[in-house]
Coordinates of C-alpha atoms and ligand atoms in Angstrom, one line a residue:
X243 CA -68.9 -117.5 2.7
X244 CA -69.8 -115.5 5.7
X245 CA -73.9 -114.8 5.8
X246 CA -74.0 -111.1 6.0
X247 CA -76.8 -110.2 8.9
X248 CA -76.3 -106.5 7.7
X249 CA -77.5 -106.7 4.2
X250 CA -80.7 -107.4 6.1
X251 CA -81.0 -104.8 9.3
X252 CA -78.5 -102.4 9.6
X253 CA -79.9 -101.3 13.0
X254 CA -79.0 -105.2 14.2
X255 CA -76.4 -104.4 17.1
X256 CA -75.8 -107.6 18.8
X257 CA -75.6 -111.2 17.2
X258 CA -74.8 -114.4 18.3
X259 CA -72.5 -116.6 15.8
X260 CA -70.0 -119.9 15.2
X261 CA -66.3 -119.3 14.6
X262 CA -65.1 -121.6 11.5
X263 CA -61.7 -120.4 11.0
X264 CA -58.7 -118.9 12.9
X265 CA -56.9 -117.7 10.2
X266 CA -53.0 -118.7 10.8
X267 CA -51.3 -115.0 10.4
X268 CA -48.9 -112.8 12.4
X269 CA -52.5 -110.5 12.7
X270 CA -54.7 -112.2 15.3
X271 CA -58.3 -112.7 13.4
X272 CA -61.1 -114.8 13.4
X273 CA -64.2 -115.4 10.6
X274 CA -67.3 -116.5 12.0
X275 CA -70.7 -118.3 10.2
X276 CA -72.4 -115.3 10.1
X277 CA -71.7 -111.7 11.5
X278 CA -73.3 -108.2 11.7
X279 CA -70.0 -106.6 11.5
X280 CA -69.7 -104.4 8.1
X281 CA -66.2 -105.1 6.3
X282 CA -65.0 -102.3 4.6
X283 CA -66.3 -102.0 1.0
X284 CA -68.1 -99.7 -1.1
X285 CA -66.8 -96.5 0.4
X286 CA -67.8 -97.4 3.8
X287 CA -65.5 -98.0 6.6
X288 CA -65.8 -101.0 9.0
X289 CA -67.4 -101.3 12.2
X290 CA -65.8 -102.3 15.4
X291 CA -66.8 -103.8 18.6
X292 CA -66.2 -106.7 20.9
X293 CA -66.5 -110.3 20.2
X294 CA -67.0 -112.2 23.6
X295 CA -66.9 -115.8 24.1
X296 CA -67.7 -117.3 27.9
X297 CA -63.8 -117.0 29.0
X298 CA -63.5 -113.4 27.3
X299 CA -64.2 -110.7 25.1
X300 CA -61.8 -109.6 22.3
X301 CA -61.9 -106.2 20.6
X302 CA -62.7 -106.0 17.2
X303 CA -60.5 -103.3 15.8
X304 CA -61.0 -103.7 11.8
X305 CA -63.1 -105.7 9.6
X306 CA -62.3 -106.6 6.0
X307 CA -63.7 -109.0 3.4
X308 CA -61.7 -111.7 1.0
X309 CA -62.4 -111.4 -2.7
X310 CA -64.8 -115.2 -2.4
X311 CA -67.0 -113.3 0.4
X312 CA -65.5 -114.5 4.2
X313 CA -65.7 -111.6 6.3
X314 CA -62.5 -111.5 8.4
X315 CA -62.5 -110.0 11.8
X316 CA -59.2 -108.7 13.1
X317 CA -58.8 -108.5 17.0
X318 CA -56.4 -106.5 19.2
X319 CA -55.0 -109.9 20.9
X320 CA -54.7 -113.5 19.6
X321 CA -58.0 -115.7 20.7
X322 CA -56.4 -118.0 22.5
X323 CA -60.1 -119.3 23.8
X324 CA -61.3 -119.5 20.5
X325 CA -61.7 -122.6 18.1
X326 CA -63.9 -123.4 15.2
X327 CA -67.0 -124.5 16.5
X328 CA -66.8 -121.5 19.8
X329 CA -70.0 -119.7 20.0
X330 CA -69.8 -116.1 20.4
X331 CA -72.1 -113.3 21.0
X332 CA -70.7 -110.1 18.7
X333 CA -71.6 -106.2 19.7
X334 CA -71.1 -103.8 17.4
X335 CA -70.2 -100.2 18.2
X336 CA -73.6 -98.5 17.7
X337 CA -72.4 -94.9 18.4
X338 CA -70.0 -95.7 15.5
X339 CA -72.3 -97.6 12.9
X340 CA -74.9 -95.0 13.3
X341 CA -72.4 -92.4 12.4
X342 CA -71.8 -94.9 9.5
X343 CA -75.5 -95.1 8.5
X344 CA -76.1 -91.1 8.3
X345 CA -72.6 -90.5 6.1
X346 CA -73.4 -93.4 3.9
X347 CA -77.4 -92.7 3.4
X348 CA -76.3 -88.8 3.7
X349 CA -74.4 -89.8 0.2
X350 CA -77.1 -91.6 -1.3
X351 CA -79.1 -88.4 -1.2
X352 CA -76.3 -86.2 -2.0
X353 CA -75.5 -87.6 -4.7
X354 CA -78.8 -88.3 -6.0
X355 CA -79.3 -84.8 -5.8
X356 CA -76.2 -83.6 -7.8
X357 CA -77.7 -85.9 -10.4
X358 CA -81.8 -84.4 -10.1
X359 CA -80.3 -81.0 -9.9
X360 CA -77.6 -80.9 -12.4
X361 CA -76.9 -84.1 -14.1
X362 CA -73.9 -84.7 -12.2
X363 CA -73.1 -88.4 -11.8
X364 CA -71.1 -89.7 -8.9
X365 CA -68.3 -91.8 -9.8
X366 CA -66.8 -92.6 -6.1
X367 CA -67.6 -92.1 -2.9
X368 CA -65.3 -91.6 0.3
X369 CA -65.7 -92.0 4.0
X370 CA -62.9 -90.9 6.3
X371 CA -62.8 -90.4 10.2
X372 CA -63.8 -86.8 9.6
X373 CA -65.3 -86.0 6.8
X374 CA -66.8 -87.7 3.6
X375 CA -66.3 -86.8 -0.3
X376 CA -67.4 -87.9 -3.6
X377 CA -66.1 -87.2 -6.8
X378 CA -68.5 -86.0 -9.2
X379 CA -67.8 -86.2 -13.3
X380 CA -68.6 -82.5 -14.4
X381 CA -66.2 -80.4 -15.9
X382 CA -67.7 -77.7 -13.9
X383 CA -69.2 -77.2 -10.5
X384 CA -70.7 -73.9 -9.2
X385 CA -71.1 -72.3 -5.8
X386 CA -74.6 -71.9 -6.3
X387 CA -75.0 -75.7 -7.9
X388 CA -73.2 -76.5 -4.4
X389 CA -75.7 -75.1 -2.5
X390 CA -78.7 -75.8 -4.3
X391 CA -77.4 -79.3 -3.9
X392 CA -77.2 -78.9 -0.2
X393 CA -80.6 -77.6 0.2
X394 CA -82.0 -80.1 -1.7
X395 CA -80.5 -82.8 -0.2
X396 CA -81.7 -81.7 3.7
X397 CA -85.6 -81.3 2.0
X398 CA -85.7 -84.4 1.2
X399 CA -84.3 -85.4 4.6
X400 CA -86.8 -83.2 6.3
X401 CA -89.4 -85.0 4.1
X402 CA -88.3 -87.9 5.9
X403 CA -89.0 -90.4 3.2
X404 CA -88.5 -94.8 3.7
X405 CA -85.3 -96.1 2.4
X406 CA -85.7 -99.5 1.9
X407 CA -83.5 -102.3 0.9
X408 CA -84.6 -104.9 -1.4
X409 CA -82.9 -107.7 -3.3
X410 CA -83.6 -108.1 -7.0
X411 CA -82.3 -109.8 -10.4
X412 CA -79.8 -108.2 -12.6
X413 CA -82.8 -108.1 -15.4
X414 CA -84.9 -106.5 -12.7
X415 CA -82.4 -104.1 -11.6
X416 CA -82.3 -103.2 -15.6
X417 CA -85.6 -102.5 -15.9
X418 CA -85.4 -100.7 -12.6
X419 CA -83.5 -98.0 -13.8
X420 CA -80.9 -97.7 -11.0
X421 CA -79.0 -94.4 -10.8
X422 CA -75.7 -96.7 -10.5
X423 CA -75.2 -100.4 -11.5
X424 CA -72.3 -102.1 -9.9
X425 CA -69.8 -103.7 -13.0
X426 CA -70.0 -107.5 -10.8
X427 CA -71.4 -110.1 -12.6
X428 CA -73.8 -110.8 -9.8
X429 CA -77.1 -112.4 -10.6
X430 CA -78.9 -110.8 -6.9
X431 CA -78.4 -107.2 -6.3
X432 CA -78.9 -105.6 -3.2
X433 CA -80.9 -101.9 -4.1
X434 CA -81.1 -99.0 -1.5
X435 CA -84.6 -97.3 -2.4
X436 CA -85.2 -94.3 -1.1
X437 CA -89.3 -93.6 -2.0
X438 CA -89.7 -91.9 -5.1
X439 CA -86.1 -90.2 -5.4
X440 CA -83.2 -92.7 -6.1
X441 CA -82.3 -96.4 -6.8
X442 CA -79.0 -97.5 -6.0
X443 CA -77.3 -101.1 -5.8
X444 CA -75.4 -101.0 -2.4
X445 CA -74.0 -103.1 -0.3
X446 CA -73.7 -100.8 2.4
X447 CA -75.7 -99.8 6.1
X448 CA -78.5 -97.4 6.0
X449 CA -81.0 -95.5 8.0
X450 CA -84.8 -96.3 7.6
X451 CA -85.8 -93.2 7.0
X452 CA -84.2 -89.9 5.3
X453 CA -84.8 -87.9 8.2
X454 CA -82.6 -90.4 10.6
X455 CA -79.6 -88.7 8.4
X456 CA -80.0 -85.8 10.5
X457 CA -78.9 -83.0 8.0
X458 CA -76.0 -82.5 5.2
X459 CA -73.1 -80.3 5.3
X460 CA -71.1 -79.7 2.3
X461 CA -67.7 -78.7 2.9
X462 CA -64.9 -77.5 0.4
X463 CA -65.0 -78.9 -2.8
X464 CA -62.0 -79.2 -5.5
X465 CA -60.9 -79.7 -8.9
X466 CA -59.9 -83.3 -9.3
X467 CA -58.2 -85.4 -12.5
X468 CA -62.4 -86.2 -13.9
X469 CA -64.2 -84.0 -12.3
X470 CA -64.8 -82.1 -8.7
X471 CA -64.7 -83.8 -5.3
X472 CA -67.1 -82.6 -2.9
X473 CA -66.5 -83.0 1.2
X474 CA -69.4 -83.6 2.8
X475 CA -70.4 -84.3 6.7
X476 CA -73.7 -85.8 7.9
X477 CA -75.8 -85.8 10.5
X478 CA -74.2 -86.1 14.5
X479 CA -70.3 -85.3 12.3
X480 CA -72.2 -82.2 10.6
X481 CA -72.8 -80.5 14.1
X482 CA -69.6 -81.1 15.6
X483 CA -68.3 -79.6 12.3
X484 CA -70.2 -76.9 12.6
X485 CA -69.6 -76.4 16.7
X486 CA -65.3 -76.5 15.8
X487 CA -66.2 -74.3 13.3
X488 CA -68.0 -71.7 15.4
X489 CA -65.6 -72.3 17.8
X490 CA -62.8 -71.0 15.6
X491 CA -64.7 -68.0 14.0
X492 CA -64.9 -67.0 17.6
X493 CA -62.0 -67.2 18.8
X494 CA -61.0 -65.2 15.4
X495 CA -63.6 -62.8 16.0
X496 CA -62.8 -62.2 19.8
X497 CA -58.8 -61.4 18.9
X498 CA -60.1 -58.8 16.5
X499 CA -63.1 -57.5 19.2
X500 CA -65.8 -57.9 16.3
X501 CA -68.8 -60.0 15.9
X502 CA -68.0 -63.4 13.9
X503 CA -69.6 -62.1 10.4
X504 CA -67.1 -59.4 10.4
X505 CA -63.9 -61.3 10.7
X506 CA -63.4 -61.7 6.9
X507 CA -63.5 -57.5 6.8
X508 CA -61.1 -57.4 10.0
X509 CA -58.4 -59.6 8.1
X510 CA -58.9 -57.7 5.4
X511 CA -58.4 -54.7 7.1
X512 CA -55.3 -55.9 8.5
X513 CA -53.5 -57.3 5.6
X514 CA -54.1 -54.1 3.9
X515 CA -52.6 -52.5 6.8
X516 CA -49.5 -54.8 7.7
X517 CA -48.6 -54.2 3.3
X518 CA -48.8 -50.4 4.5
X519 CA -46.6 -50.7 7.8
X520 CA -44.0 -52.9 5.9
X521 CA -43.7 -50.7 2.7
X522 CA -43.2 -47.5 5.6
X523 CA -40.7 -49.2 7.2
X524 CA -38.6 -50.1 3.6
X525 CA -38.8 -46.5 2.9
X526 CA -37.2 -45.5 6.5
X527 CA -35.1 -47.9 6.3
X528 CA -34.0 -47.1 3.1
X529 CA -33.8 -43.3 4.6
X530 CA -31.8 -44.3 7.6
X531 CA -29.3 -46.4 5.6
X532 CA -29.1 -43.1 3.3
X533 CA -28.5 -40.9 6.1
X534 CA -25.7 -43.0 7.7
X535 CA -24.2 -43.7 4.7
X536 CA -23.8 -39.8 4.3
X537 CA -22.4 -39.6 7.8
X538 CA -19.7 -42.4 7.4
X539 CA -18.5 -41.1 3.8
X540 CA -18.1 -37.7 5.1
X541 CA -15.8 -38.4 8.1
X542 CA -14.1 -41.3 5.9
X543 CA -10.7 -39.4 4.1
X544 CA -10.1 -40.6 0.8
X545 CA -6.6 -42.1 0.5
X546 CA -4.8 -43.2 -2.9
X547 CA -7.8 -41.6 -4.6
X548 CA -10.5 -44.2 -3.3
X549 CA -12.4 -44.3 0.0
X550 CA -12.2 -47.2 1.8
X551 CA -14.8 -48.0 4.5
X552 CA -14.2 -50.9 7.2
X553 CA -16.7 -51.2 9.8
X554 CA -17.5 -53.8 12.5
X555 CA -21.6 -54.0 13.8
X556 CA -23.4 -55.5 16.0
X557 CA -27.4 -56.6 16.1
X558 CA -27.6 -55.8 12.9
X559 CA -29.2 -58.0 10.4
X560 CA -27.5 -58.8 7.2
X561 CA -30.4 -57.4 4.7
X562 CA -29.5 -54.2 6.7
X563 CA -26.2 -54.3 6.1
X564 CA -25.9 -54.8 2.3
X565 CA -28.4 -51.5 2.3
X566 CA -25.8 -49.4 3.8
X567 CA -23.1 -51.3 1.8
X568 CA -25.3 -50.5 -1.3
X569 CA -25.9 -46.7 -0.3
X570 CA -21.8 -46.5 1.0
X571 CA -20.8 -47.5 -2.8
X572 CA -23.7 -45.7 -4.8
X573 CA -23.3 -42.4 -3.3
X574 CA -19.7 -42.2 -3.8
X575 CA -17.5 -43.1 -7.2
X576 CA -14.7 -45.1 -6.0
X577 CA -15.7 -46.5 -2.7
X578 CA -14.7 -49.8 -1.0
X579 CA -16.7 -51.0 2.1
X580 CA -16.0 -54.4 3.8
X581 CA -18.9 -54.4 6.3
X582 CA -19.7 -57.1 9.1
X583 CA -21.6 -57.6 12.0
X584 CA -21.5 -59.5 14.9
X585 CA -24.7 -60.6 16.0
X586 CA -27.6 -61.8 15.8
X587 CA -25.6 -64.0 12.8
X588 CA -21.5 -63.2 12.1
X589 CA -22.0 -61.6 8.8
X590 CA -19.9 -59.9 6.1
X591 CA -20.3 -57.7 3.1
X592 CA -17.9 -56.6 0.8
X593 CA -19.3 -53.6 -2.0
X594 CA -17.5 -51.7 -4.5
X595 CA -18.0 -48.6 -6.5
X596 CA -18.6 -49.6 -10.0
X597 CA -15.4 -49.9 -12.1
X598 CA -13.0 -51.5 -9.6
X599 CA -10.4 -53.0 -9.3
X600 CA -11.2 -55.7 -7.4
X601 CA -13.7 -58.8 -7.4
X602 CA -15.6 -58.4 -4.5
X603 CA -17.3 -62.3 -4.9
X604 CA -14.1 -63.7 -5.6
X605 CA -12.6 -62.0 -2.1
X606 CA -15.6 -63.4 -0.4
X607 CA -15.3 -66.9 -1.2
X608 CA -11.7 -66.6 -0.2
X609 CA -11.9 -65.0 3.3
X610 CA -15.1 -67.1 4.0
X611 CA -13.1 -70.6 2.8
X612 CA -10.4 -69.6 5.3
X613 CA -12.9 -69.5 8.4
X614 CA -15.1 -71.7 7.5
X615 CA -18.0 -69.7 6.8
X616 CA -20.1 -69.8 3.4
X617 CA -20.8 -66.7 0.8
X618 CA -20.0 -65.5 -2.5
X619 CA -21.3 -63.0 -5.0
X620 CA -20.8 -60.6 -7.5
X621 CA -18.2 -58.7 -8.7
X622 CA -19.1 -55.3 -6.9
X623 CA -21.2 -57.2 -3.8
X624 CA -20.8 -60.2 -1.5
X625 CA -22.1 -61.6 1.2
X626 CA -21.0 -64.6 3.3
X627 CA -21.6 -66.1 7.0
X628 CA -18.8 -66.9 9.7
X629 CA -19.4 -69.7 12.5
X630 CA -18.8 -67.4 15.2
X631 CA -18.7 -63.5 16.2
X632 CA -14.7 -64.3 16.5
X633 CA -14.2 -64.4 12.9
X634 CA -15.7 -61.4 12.2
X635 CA -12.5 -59.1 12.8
X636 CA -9.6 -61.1 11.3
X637 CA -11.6 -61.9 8.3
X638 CA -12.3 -58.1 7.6
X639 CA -8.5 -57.6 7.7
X640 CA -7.6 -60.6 5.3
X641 CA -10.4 -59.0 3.0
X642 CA -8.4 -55.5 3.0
X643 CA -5.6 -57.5 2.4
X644 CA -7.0 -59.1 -0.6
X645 CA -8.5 -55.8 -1.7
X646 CA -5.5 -53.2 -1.0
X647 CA -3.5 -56.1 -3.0
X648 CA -5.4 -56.1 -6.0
X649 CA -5.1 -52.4 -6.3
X650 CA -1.5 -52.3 -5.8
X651 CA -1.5 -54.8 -8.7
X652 CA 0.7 -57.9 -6.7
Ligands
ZN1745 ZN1 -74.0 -96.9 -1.1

């Protein structure tokens, strides 16, 4: 078992150890007699840093423990100097395990809080390169609660109380009255004691004092399966959280000229417009389609007692298509139209008149089949696509075909 230098001092940077194994794997790794470097466990992530030995220095690039406690240090390149018996000098990354120490401490308080405030027990705890979260078991979880949480939690970082670390038996640890008791059957238990506001067994690094956490930011928080997860940043991570977040609002704020509080009104403002704008344009759209639909039927001569209406487009859009199609067979009784356009996609649209002869969905699969193109539809409107603008014109004049032949009856 690897002796863990930081159960006792988590501010211990630099270490000097033996290596006793180099574990034979495809992953180049060594353990060592002792070592500062924190495994992940508990919610915390690793540390890295840089293992050197007198030929060389290898980078430590993740740090994990086996289940019978031999802390296993994975390195970017095999050690090739290394044996058991080399002595090293380790370096953590301090920039990193100070980061480490204000999330994880940042937690403890958190957390403690949820409980002091509100009765909300943690049940897990989660640190990622970002951002932090633990799940709380509640059923429900309030703005407010959140916020009275938050403020809480930087008072008593303000306050900046001693957190202390202290081993003690399981028996003690009962008596103690620890906010969370780990399930191993352990007989030593490693407590994070934070004066006179929460007892919890941890195995993880910690700052000395609540007001080395900095401050607390909670984030977003959601419904999960038991209860609500809460995101949380801490300390150095809370103010570059804050800065991107600025930083964004701005940016927001400057596109709509108005000062950053007023960017949820400016949205606002502009959804409601944009729903305006799009609803004007249906109804001239609708108008347009209307009016040339008019036009068209009026020079169109009716022949055999129907009006049949073929018409080749271009940039026109399909949507705006079927509306004249749509207004071309509504307006008149008895009115074919076999509609297509060109660009910006080769597009057809075949409509009929209620009580027709023809199946216009059935014509469309047909013509489309025979070029290649896709579609279908109803009996009275279709729609398909053609590969290219090519198509357009001697598939138009197989649907007539198909059409005039269905209302001759052969
Ligand atoms: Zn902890």
């Amino acid at each position: 078992m690897t002796d863990h230098l930081y159960y006792h001092d988590s501010f211990l940077y630099d270490f000097d150890a033996e290596v006793t194994e180099i574990p034979a794997s495809d992953r180049p790794s060594v353990i060592l007699d002792r070592t500062a470097f924190y495994p992940t466990s508990g919610g915390q992530i690793h540390d890295t840093g840089v293992i050197s030995a007198e030929k060389g220095s290898h980078k430590v690039t993740e740090v994990a423990e086996t289940e019978d406690g031999r802390v296993v240090h994975y390195l970017e390149a095999p050690p090739k100097d290394l044996r058991p018996g080399s002595q090293i000098h380790g370096q953590i990354d301090r920039g990193r395990r100070r980061d480490h120490m204000q999330q994880h401490s940042g937690q403890h308080v958190l957390s403690a809080a949820f409980v002091r405030l509100f009765q909300m027990p943690t049940v897990s705890f989660h640190m990622g390169d970002d951002y932090c979260s633990i799940d709380l078991d509640t059923p429900s979880l309030g703005k407010t609660q959140i916020e009275e949480a938050e403020r809480f939690s930087n008072e008593i970082i303000l306050e900046n109380r001693p957190l202390e670390i202290r081993f003690v038996t399981r028996d003690e640890a009962g008596r103690l009255g620890l906010r969370k008791l780990p399930p191993a059957e352990r007989d030593q238990l490693r407590i994070v004691d934070i004066e006179d506001f929460d007892l919890s067994a941890c195995g993880g690094t910690h700052v000395r004092q609540t007001g080395q956490i900095g401050c607390i930011l909670v984030r977003r928080s959601e419904k999960v399966r038991q209860g609500y997860r809460v995101e949380f940043v801490a300390g150095q991570r809370a103010v570059r959280t804050a800065r991107r977040d600025f930083t964004a609002l701005t940016d927001a704020a400057t596109l709509f000229s108005a000062h950053i509080y007023d960017v949820p009104l400016q949205i606002q403002k502009a959804l409601d417009e944009i729903r305006s704008l799009r609803k004007q344009r249906e109804d001239s759209l609708d108008e347009l389609a209307a009016a040339e639909s008019a036009k068209i039927l009026a020079e169109t001569q009716e022949t055999g007692g129907r009006k049949l209406i073929i018409k080749i487009f271009s940039g026109r859009d399909i949507n705006s298509l079927k509306l004249l199609a749509q207004k071309l067979t509504r307006q008149a009784a008895n009115t074919v139209a076999l509609v297509a356009t060109t660009s910006p996609q080769p597009s057809l649209v075949f409509a009929q008149s209620a009580g027709q002869a023809s199946d216009m969905g059935a014509t469309m699969k047909q013509v489309v089949a025979k070029f290649g193109g896709r579609g279908g539809g109803s009996k009275d409107m279709a729609q398909g696509g053609l590969p290219t603008a090519a198509n357009v014109e001697p598939a138009l004049a197989l649907g007539n075909e198909i059409v005039a032949a269905a209302k001759s009856g052969t």
